Structures are given as structure tokens and as C-alpha cells.
mmCIF file of C-alpha atoms and ligand atoms in Angstrom:
data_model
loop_
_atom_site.group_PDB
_atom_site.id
_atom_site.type_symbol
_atom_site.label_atom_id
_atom_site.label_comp_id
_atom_site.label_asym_id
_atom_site.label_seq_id
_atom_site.Cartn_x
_atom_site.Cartn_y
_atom_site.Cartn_z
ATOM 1 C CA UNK A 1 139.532 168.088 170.071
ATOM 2 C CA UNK A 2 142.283 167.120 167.511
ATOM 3 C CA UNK A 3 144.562 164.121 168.961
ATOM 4 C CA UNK A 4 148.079 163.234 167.715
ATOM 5 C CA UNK A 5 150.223 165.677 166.745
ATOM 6 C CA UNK A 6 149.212 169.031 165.192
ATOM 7 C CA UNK A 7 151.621 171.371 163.277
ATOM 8 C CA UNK A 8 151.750 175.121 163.218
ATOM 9 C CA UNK A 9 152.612 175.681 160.050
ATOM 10 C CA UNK A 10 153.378 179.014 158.353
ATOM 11 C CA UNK A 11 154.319 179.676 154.434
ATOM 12 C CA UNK A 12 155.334 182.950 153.707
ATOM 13 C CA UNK A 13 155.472 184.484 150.319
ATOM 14 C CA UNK A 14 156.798 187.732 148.863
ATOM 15 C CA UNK A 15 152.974 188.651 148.206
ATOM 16 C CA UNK A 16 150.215 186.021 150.981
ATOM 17 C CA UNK A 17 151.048 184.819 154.609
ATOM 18 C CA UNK A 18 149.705 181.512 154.652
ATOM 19 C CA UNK A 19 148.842 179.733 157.876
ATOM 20 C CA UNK A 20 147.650 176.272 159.198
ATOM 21 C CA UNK A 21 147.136 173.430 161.191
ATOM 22 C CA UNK A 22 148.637 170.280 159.792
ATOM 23 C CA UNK A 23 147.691 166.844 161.433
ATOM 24 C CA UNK A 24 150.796 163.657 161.140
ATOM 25 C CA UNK A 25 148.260 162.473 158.179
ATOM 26 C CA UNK A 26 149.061 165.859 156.173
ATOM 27 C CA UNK A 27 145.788 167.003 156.467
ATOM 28 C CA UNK A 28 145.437 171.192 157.072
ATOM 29 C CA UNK A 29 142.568 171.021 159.575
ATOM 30 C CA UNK A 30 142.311 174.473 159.816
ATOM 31 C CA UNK A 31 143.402 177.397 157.818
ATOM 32 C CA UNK A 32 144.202 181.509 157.463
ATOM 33 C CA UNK A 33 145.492 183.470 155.066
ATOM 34 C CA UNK A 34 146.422 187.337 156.606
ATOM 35 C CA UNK A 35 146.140 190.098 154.146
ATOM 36 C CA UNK A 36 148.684 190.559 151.401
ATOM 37 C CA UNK A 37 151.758 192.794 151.242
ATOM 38 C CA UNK A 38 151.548 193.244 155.393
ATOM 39 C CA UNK A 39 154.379 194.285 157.866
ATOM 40 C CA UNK A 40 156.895 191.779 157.258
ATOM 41 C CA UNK A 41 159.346 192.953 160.231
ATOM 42 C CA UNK A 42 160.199 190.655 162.435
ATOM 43 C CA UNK A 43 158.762 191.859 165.375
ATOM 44 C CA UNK A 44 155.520 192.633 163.376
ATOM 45 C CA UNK A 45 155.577 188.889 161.664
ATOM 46 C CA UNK A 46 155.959 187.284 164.972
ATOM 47 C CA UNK A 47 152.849 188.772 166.274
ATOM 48 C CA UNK A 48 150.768 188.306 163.738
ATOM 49 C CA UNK A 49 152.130 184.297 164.039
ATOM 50 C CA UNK A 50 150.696 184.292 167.299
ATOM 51 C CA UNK A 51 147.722 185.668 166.503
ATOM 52 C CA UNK A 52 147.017 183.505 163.610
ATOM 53 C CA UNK A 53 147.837 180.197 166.105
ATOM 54 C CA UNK A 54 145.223 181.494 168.514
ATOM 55 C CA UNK A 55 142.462 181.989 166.190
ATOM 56 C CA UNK A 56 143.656 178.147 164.354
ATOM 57 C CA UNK A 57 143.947 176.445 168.049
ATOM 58 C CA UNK A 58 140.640 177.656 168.885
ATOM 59 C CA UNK A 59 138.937 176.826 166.252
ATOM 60 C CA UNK A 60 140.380 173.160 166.296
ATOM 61 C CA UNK A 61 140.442 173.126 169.964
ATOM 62 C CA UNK A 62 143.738 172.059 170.009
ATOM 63 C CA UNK A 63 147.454 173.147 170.705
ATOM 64 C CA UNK A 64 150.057 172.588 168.038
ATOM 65 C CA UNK A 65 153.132 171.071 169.246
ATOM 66 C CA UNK A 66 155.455 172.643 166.657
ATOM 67 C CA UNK A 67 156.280 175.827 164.651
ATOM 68 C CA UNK A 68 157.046 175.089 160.787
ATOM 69 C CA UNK A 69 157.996 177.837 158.866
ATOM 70 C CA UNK A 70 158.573 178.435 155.024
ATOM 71 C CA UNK A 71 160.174 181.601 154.107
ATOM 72 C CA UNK A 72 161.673 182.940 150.652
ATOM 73 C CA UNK A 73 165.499 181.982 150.358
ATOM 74 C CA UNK A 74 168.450 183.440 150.676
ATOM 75 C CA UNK A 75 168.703 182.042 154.485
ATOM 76 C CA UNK A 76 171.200 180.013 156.836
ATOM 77 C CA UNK A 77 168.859 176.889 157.833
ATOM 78 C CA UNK A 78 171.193 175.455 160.208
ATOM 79 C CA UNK A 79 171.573 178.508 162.217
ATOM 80 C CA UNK A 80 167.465 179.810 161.592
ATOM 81 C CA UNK A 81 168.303 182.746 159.921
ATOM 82 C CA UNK A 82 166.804 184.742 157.285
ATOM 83 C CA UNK A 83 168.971 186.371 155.430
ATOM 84 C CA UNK A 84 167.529 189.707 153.254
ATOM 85 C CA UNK A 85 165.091 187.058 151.321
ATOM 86 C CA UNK A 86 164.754 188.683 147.847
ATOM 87 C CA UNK A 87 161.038 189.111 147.791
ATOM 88 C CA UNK A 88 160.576 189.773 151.587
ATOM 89 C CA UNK A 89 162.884 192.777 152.580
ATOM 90 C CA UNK A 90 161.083 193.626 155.713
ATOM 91 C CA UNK A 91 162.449 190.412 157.086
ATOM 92 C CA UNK A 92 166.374 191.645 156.537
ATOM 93 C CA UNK A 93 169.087 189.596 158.683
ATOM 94 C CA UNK A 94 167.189 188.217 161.460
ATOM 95 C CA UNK A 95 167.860 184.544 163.868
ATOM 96 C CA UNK A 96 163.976 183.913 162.526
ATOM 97 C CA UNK A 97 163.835 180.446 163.699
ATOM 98 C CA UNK A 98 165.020 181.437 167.531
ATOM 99 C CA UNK A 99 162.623 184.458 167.729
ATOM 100 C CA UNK A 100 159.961 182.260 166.685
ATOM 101 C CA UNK A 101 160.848 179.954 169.159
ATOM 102 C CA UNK A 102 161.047 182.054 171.996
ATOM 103 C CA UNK A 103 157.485 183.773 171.212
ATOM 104 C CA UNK A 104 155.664 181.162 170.699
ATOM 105 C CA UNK A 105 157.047 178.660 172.945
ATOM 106 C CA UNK A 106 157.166 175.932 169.964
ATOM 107 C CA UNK A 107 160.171 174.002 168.216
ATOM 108 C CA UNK A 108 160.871 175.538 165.076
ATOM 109 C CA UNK A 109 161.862 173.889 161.864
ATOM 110 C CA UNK A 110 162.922 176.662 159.389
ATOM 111 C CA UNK A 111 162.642 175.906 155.506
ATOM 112 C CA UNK A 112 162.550 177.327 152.346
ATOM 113 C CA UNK A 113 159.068 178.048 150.806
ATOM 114 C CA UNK A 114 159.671 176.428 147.268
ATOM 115 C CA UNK A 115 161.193 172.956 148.927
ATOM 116 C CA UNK A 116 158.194 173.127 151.291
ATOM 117 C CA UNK A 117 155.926 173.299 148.033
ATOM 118 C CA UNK A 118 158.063 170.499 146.519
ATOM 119 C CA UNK A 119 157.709 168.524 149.723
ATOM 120 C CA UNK A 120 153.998 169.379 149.934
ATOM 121 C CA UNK A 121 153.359 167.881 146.646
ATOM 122 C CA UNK A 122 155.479 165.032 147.172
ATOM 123 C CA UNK A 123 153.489 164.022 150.334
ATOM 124 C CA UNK A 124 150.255 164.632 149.443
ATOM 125 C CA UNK A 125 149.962 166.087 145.726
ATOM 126 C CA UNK A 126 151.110 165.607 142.162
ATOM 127 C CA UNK A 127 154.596 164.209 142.981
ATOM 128 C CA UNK A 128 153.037 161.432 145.199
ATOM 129 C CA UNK A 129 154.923 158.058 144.521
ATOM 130 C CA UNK A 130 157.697 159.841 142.452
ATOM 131 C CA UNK A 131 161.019 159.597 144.734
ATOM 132 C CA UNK A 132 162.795 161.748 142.110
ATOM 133 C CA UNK A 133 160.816 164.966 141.340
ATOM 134 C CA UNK A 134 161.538 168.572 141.092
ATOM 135 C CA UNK A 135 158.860 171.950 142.223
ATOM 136 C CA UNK A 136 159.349 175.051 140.832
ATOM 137 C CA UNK A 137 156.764 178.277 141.899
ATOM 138 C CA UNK A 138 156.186 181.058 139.901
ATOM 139 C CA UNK A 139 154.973 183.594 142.355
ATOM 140 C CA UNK A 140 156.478 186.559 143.352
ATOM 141 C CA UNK A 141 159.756 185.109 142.800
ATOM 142 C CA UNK A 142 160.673 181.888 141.202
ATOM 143 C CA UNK A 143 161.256 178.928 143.340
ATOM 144 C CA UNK A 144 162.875 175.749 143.275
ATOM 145 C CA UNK A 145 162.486 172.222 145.255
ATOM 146 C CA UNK A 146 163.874 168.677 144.790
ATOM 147 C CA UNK A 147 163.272 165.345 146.335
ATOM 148 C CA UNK A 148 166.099 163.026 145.303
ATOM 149 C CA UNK A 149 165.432 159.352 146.134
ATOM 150 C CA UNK A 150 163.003 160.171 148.497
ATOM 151 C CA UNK A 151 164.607 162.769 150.696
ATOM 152 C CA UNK A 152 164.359 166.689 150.582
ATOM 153 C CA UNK A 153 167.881 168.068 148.602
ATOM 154 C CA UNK A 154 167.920 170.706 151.021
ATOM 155 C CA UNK A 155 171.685 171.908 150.847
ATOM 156 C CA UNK A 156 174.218 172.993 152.900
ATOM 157 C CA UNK A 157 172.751 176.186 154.350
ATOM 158 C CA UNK A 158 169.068 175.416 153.181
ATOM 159 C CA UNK A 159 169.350 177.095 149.755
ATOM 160 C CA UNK A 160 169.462 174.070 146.990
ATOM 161 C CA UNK A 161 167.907 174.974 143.891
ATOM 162 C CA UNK A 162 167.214 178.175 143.620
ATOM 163 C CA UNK A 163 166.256 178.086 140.298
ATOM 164 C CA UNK A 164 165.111 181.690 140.080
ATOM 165 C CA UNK A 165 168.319 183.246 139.788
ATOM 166 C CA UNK A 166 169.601 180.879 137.094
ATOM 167 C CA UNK A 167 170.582 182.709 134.064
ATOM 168 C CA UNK A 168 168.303 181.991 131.286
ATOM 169 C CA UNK A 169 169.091 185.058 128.961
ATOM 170 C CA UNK A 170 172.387 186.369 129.484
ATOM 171 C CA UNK A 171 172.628 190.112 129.606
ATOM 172 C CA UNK A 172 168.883 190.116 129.510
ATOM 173 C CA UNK A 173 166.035 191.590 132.073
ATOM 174 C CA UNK A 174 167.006 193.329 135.416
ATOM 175 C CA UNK A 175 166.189 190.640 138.153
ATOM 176 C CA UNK A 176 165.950 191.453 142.026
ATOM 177 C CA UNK A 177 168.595 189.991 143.065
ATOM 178 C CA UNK A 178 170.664 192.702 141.537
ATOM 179 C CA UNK A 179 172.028 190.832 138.781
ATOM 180 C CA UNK A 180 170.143 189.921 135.104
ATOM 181 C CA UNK A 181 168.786 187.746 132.758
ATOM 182 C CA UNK A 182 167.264 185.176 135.780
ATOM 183 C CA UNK A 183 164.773 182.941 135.259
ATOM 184 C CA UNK A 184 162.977 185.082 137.971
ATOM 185 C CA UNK A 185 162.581 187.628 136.025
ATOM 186 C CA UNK A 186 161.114 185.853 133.585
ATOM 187 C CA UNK A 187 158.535 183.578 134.723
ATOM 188 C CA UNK A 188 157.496 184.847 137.814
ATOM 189 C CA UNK A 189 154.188 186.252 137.981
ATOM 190 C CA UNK A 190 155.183 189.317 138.753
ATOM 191 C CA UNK A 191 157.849 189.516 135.948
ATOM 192 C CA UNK A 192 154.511 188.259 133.325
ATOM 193 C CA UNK A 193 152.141 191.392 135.447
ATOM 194 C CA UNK A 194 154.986 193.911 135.063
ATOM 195 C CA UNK A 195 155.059 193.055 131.121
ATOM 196 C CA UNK A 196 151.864 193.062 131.224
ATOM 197 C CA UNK A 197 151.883 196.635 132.788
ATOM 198 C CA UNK A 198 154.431 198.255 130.379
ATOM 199 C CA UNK A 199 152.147 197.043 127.250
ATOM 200 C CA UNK A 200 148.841 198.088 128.747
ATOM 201 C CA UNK A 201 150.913 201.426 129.660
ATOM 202 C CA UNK A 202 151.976 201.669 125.988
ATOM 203 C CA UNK A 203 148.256 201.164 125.291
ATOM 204 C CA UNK A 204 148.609 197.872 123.475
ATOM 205 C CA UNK A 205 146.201 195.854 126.023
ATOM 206 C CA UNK A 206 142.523 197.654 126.037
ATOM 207 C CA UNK A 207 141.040 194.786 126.857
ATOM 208 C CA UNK A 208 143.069 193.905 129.796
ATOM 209 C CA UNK A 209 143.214 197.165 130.647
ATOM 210 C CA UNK A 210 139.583 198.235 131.016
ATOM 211 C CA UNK A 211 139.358 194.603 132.799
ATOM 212 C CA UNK A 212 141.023 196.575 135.889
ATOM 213 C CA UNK A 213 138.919 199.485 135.783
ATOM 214 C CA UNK A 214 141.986 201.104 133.614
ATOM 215 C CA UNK A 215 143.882 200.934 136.272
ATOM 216 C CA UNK A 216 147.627 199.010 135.456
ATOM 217 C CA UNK A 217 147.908 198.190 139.113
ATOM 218 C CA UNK A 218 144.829 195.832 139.071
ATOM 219 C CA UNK A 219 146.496 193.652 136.687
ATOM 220 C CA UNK A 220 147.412 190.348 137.991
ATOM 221 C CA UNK A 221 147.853 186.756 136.645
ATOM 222 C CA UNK A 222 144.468 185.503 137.292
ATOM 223 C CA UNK A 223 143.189 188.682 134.885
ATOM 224 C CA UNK A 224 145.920 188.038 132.034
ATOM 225 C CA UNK A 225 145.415 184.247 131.942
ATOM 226 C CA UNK A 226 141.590 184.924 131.537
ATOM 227 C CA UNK A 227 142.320 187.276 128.793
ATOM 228 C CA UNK A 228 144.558 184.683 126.861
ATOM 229 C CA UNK A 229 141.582 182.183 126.853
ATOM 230 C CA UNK A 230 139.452 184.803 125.664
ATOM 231 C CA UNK A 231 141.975 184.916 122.702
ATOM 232 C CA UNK A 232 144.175 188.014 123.413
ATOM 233 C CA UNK A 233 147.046 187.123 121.705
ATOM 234 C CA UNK A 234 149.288 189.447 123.444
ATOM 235 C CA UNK A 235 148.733 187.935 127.175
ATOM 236 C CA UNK A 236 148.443 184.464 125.708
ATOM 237 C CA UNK A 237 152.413 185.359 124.317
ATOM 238 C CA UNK A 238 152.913 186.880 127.488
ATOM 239 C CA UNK A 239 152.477 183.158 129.303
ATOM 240 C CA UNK A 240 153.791 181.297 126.117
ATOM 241 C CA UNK A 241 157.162 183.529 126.865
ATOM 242 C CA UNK A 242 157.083 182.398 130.717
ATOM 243 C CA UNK A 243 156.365 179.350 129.664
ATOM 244 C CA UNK A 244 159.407 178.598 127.061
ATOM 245 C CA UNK A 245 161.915 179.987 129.790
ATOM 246 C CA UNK A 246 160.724 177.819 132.450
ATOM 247 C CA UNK A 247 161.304 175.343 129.888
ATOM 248 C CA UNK A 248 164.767 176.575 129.844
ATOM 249 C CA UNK A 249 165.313 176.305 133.387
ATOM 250 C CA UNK A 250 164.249 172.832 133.981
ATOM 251 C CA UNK A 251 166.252 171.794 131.136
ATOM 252 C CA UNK A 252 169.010 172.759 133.169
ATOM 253 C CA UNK A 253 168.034 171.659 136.244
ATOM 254 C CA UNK A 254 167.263 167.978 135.031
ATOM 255 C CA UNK A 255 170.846 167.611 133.749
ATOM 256 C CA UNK A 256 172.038 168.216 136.819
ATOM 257 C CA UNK A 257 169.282 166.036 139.089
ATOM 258 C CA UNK A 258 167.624 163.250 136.673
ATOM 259 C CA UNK A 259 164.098 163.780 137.896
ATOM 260 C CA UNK A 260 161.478 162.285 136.080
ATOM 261 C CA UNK A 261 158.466 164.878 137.420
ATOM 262 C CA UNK A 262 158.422 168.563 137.570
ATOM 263 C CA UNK A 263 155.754 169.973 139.776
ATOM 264 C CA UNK A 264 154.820 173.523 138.654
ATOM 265 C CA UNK A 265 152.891 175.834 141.705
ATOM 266 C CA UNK A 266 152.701 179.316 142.607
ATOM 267 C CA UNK A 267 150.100 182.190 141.053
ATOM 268 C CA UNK A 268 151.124 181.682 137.553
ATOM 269 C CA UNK A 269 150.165 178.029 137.820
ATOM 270 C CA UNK A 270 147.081 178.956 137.455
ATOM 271 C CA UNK A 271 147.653 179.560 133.664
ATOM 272 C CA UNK A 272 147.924 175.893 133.072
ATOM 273 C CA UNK A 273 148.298 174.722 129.478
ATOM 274 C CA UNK A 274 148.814 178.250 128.499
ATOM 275 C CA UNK A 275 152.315 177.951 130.015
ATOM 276 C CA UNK A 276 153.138 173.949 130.926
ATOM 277 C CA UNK A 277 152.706 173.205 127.026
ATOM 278 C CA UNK A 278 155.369 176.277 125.576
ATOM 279 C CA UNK A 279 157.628 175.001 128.738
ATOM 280 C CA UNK A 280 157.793 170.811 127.482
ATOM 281 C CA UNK A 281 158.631 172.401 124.575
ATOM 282 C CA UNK A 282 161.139 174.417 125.566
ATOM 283 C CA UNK A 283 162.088 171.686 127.889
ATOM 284 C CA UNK A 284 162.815 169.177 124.858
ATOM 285 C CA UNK A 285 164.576 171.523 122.828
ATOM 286 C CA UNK A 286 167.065 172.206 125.063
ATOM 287 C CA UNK A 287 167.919 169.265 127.363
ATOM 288 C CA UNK A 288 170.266 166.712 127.263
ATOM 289 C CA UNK A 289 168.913 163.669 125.708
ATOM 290 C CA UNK A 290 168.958 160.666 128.911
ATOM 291 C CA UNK A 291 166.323 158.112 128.718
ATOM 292 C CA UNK A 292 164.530 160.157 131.638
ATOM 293 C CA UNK A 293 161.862 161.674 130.566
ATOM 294 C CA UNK A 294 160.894 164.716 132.305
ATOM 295 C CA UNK A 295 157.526 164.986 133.009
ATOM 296 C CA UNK A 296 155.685 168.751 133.822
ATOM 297 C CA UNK A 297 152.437 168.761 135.967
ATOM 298 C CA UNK A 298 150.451 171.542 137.713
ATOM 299 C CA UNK A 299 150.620 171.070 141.414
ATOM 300 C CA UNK A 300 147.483 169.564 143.095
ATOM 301 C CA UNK A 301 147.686 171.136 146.243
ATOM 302 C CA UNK A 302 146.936 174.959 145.739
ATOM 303 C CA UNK A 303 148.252 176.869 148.122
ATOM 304 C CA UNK A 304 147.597 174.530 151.016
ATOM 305 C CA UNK A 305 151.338 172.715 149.158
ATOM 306 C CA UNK A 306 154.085 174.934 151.749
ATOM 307 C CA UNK A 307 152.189 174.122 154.836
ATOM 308 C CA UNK A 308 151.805 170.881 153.888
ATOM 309 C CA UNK A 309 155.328 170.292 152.975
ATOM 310 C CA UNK A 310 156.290 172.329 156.106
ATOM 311 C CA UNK A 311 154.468 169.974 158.482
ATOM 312 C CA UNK A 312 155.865 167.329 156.697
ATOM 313 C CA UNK A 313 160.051 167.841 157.490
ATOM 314 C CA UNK A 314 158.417 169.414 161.338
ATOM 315 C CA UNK A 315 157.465 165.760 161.548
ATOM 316 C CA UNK A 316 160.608 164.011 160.327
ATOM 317 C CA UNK A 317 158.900 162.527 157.653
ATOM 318 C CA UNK A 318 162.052 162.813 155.501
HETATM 319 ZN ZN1 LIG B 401 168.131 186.844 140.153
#
């Protein structure tokens, strides 16, 4: 029987729903992940949330006292509303947070996915101890987080630092947000898979290729950052050209904040060196010289980070 208080906490992506129990110690005592790509409609969403708390409360037997849910920005956190997030159409305009709320029968907290990652790791991960630190994810989208002496930056309508859509290459690459040359659509996983795609397409990756049964859906991050250590050249520059814009990004995001630590999670995190090393290059070629040092990390916490981070401002941590 879990005692104290439990958290219900929910992180959803453009591509996983992520689900858990978190205890007031930030530990996820329990844990589901639904299948990818599913119904996002409300109405759909909402039951799947209550199935997902079931199956968690019974296998804890316990009750969580409160909903905490991370969902893709844009959205109007004061209100609880969702609104069109770029990576999660199904969701469109929707009051998530009192929906939620009425369904379950919980208080809801409503946040965006990339500051719950950034509060995750600040908690319990990478960023512990550092009271000025920044999260990015490269996932489906790009994501961005801050904690600025020790409190979430979470901005007027819940939408600070969405680093994604900052403009990295003017004129550049079509991003989903309708406008181009974002950071999105350049280190995002899915920007490095679509890449990916178009050379394997053009029949410059074999390799990669026949590694998904020659079959250009198959390809995902985990398969091109395995091919890069194996020495393909072509997906290693493939992360190395992530990596240099993320470097680009941060650069501009650190002259505006002054952090000294920049947490890196999401799919593409996974790649590691192969894309924190081109980005602290990147990073020191383009920022503004302080004496703050900006440090890049991998996040610690995997994908366990949102619901973590998620619990975290449920409990008024912050
Ligand atoms: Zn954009």
C-alpha cells in the first residue's frame, strides 16, 4: 500500500504516451507506456488516462491524489488549454486540464512536456544542484525548459522557451509550425529520420537501409545512431548536423538566460557524443563570450524525466 502522496502523472509526446505513479520523493513507483502514434482526441486520450490509472493504482494498491499532465506546447496554462500542439493535432483546441479533471475526479496541473523534462532532471537527474539550467528534447519536436534560480521559467501562458521554433537557418527547411528554418526542423529526431529517409530513398544509405528490412519507414534514431558508430559517415554527419544546430540554439538561448547546464533528452539523446560534442562546438563558436560557461549533458532520467518533473510542480515543489 503506497502512503503519502502519489501522483498521476502523464507525459505526452508527439510519438509515446507515457504514464506513472510518482511518490513526494520523485520516485515513479509504477509505470506504462500505451502504444505509439494512438488516438490523441480528447475524448479518446481521456479514456485511455483512466485506464492507464487503473491498471498503475492496482498494481501499487494505491489511489493517486493528483492528475499531472505534460503535453506538447502551444497551450494556455492558466486557463488548461491545449491549443493545436504542433506535434499532437488530434488534441486541437480543447479546456484539457478541466476535462481531465472532471473524468478522473483528480486536480490537474497542466504543463508543458519539455519544462516537465527540465524539471525532471532538475529534481532528480543531471541538473540536480544546478539552480540555473536549461532542457532541451529532441523528439518529435524540439523542446525547451529552464529553471532560473531555482524556479520553473514557465511564462505567461505556459509557453517559455520554445526553442524549437527559433530560427536557426533563415529561409532554410520547412518546419511544422508553418514557418522555416526552426531549430525543430533541424534537430529533432524526426527532422535527422526524415533526412535520413530522403538519402536512403536516393539510395545513398544501403546499409541503413537493408538495416530496416529496405523499408524507409523502419528508420528511426536508435538505427541511424548505431550505423554512425559502425562508421557510416553519412548518418554520423546526419547527427554531427543536428548536433552543430542545437549548438546554435543554445547559443542563443544562454544569452538570453545565463545558465551554466544544458540538459539534452528526448530520442535523439540517445546519440550521445555523436551529437553533444558537434553542439559545444557549435555552442562556443557562436555565443557571447560571459564568464558562464555553458555546460551540455545527456539527461539521466530516460524517459521516466516528464513524469518526474510533472509530479514535481503537482506537488509545489517549485
Ligand atoms: Zn517551427
Amino acid at each position: 500500500m503506497a502512503r503519502g502522496r502519489l501522483i498521476f502523472a502523464v507525459d505526452l509526446g508527439g510519438t509515446n504516451l507515457r504514464a506513472g505513479l510518482v511518490d513526494a520523493s520523485g520516485r515513479v513507483v509504477a509505470r506504462r507506456k500505451a502504444p505509439p502514434r494512438g488516438d490523441r482526441r480528447p475524448a479518446v486520450f481521456l479514456n485511455t488516462l483512466a485506464e492507464l490509472r487503473s491498471e498503475l493504482s492496482a498494481e501499487v494498491k494505491g489511489r493517486p491524489d493528483a492528475l499531472a499532465l505534460a503535453v506538447p506546447g502551444p497551450m494556455d496554462a492558466g486557463r488548461g488549454w491545449v491549443c493545436s500542439p504542433v506535434n499532437v493535432p488530434d488534441l486541437g483546441r480543447a479546456p484539457l486540464a478541466a476535462m481531465a479533471g472532471k473524468a478522473l475526479g483528480l486536480p490537474v496541473t497542466l504543463v508543458n512536456d519539455a519544462t516537465a523534462f527540465t524539471l525532471g532532471e532538475h529534481w532528480r537527474g543531471a541538473a540536480r544542484g544546478h539552480p540555473w539550467c536549461l532542457g532541451v528534447t529532441l523528439g518529435t519536436g524540439v523542446g525547451g525548459g529552464a529553471v532560473l534560480d531555482g524556479k520553473p521559467l514557465l511564462g505567461a501562458r505556459g509557453n517559455a522557451l520554445e526553442i524549437g521554433h527559433l530560427t536557426v537557418e533563415p529561409g532554410g527547411r520547412p518546419c511544422g509550425c508553418g514557418r522555416r528554418g526552426c531549430l525543430e526542423a533541424y534537430a529533432s529526431a524526426s527532422a535527422v529520420r526524415r533526412r535520413a529517409m530522403e538519402l536512403a530513398e536516393g539510395g545513398k544509405l544501403p546499409g541503413l537501409l537493408a538495416a530496416a528490412g529496405g523499408d524507409t519507414v523502419n528508420i528511426n534514431s536508435r538505427l541511424i545512431t548505431e550505423h554512425a558508430r559502425g562508421g557510416d559517415r553519412i548518418c554520423a554527419g546526419l547527427l554531427e548536423e543536428a548536433g552543430r544546430y542545437l549548438g546554435r540554439g543554445l547559443a542563443l538561448a544562454q544569452a538570453l538566460l545565463d545558465v551554466d547546464l544544458a540538459v539534452i533528452g528526448g530520442g535523439l539523446a540517445g546519440a550521445g557524443e555523436l551529437i553533444l560534442s558537434p553542439a559545444r562546438e557549435s555552442l562556443d563558436l557562436h555565443r557571447f563570450r560571459t564568464p558562464t560557461e555553458l555546460e551540455i549533458v545527456a539527461g539521466e532520467l530516460g524517459g521516466d524525466a516528464g513524469l518526474v518533473g510533472a509530479a514535481a510542480l503537482a506537488l509545489n515543489l517549485f
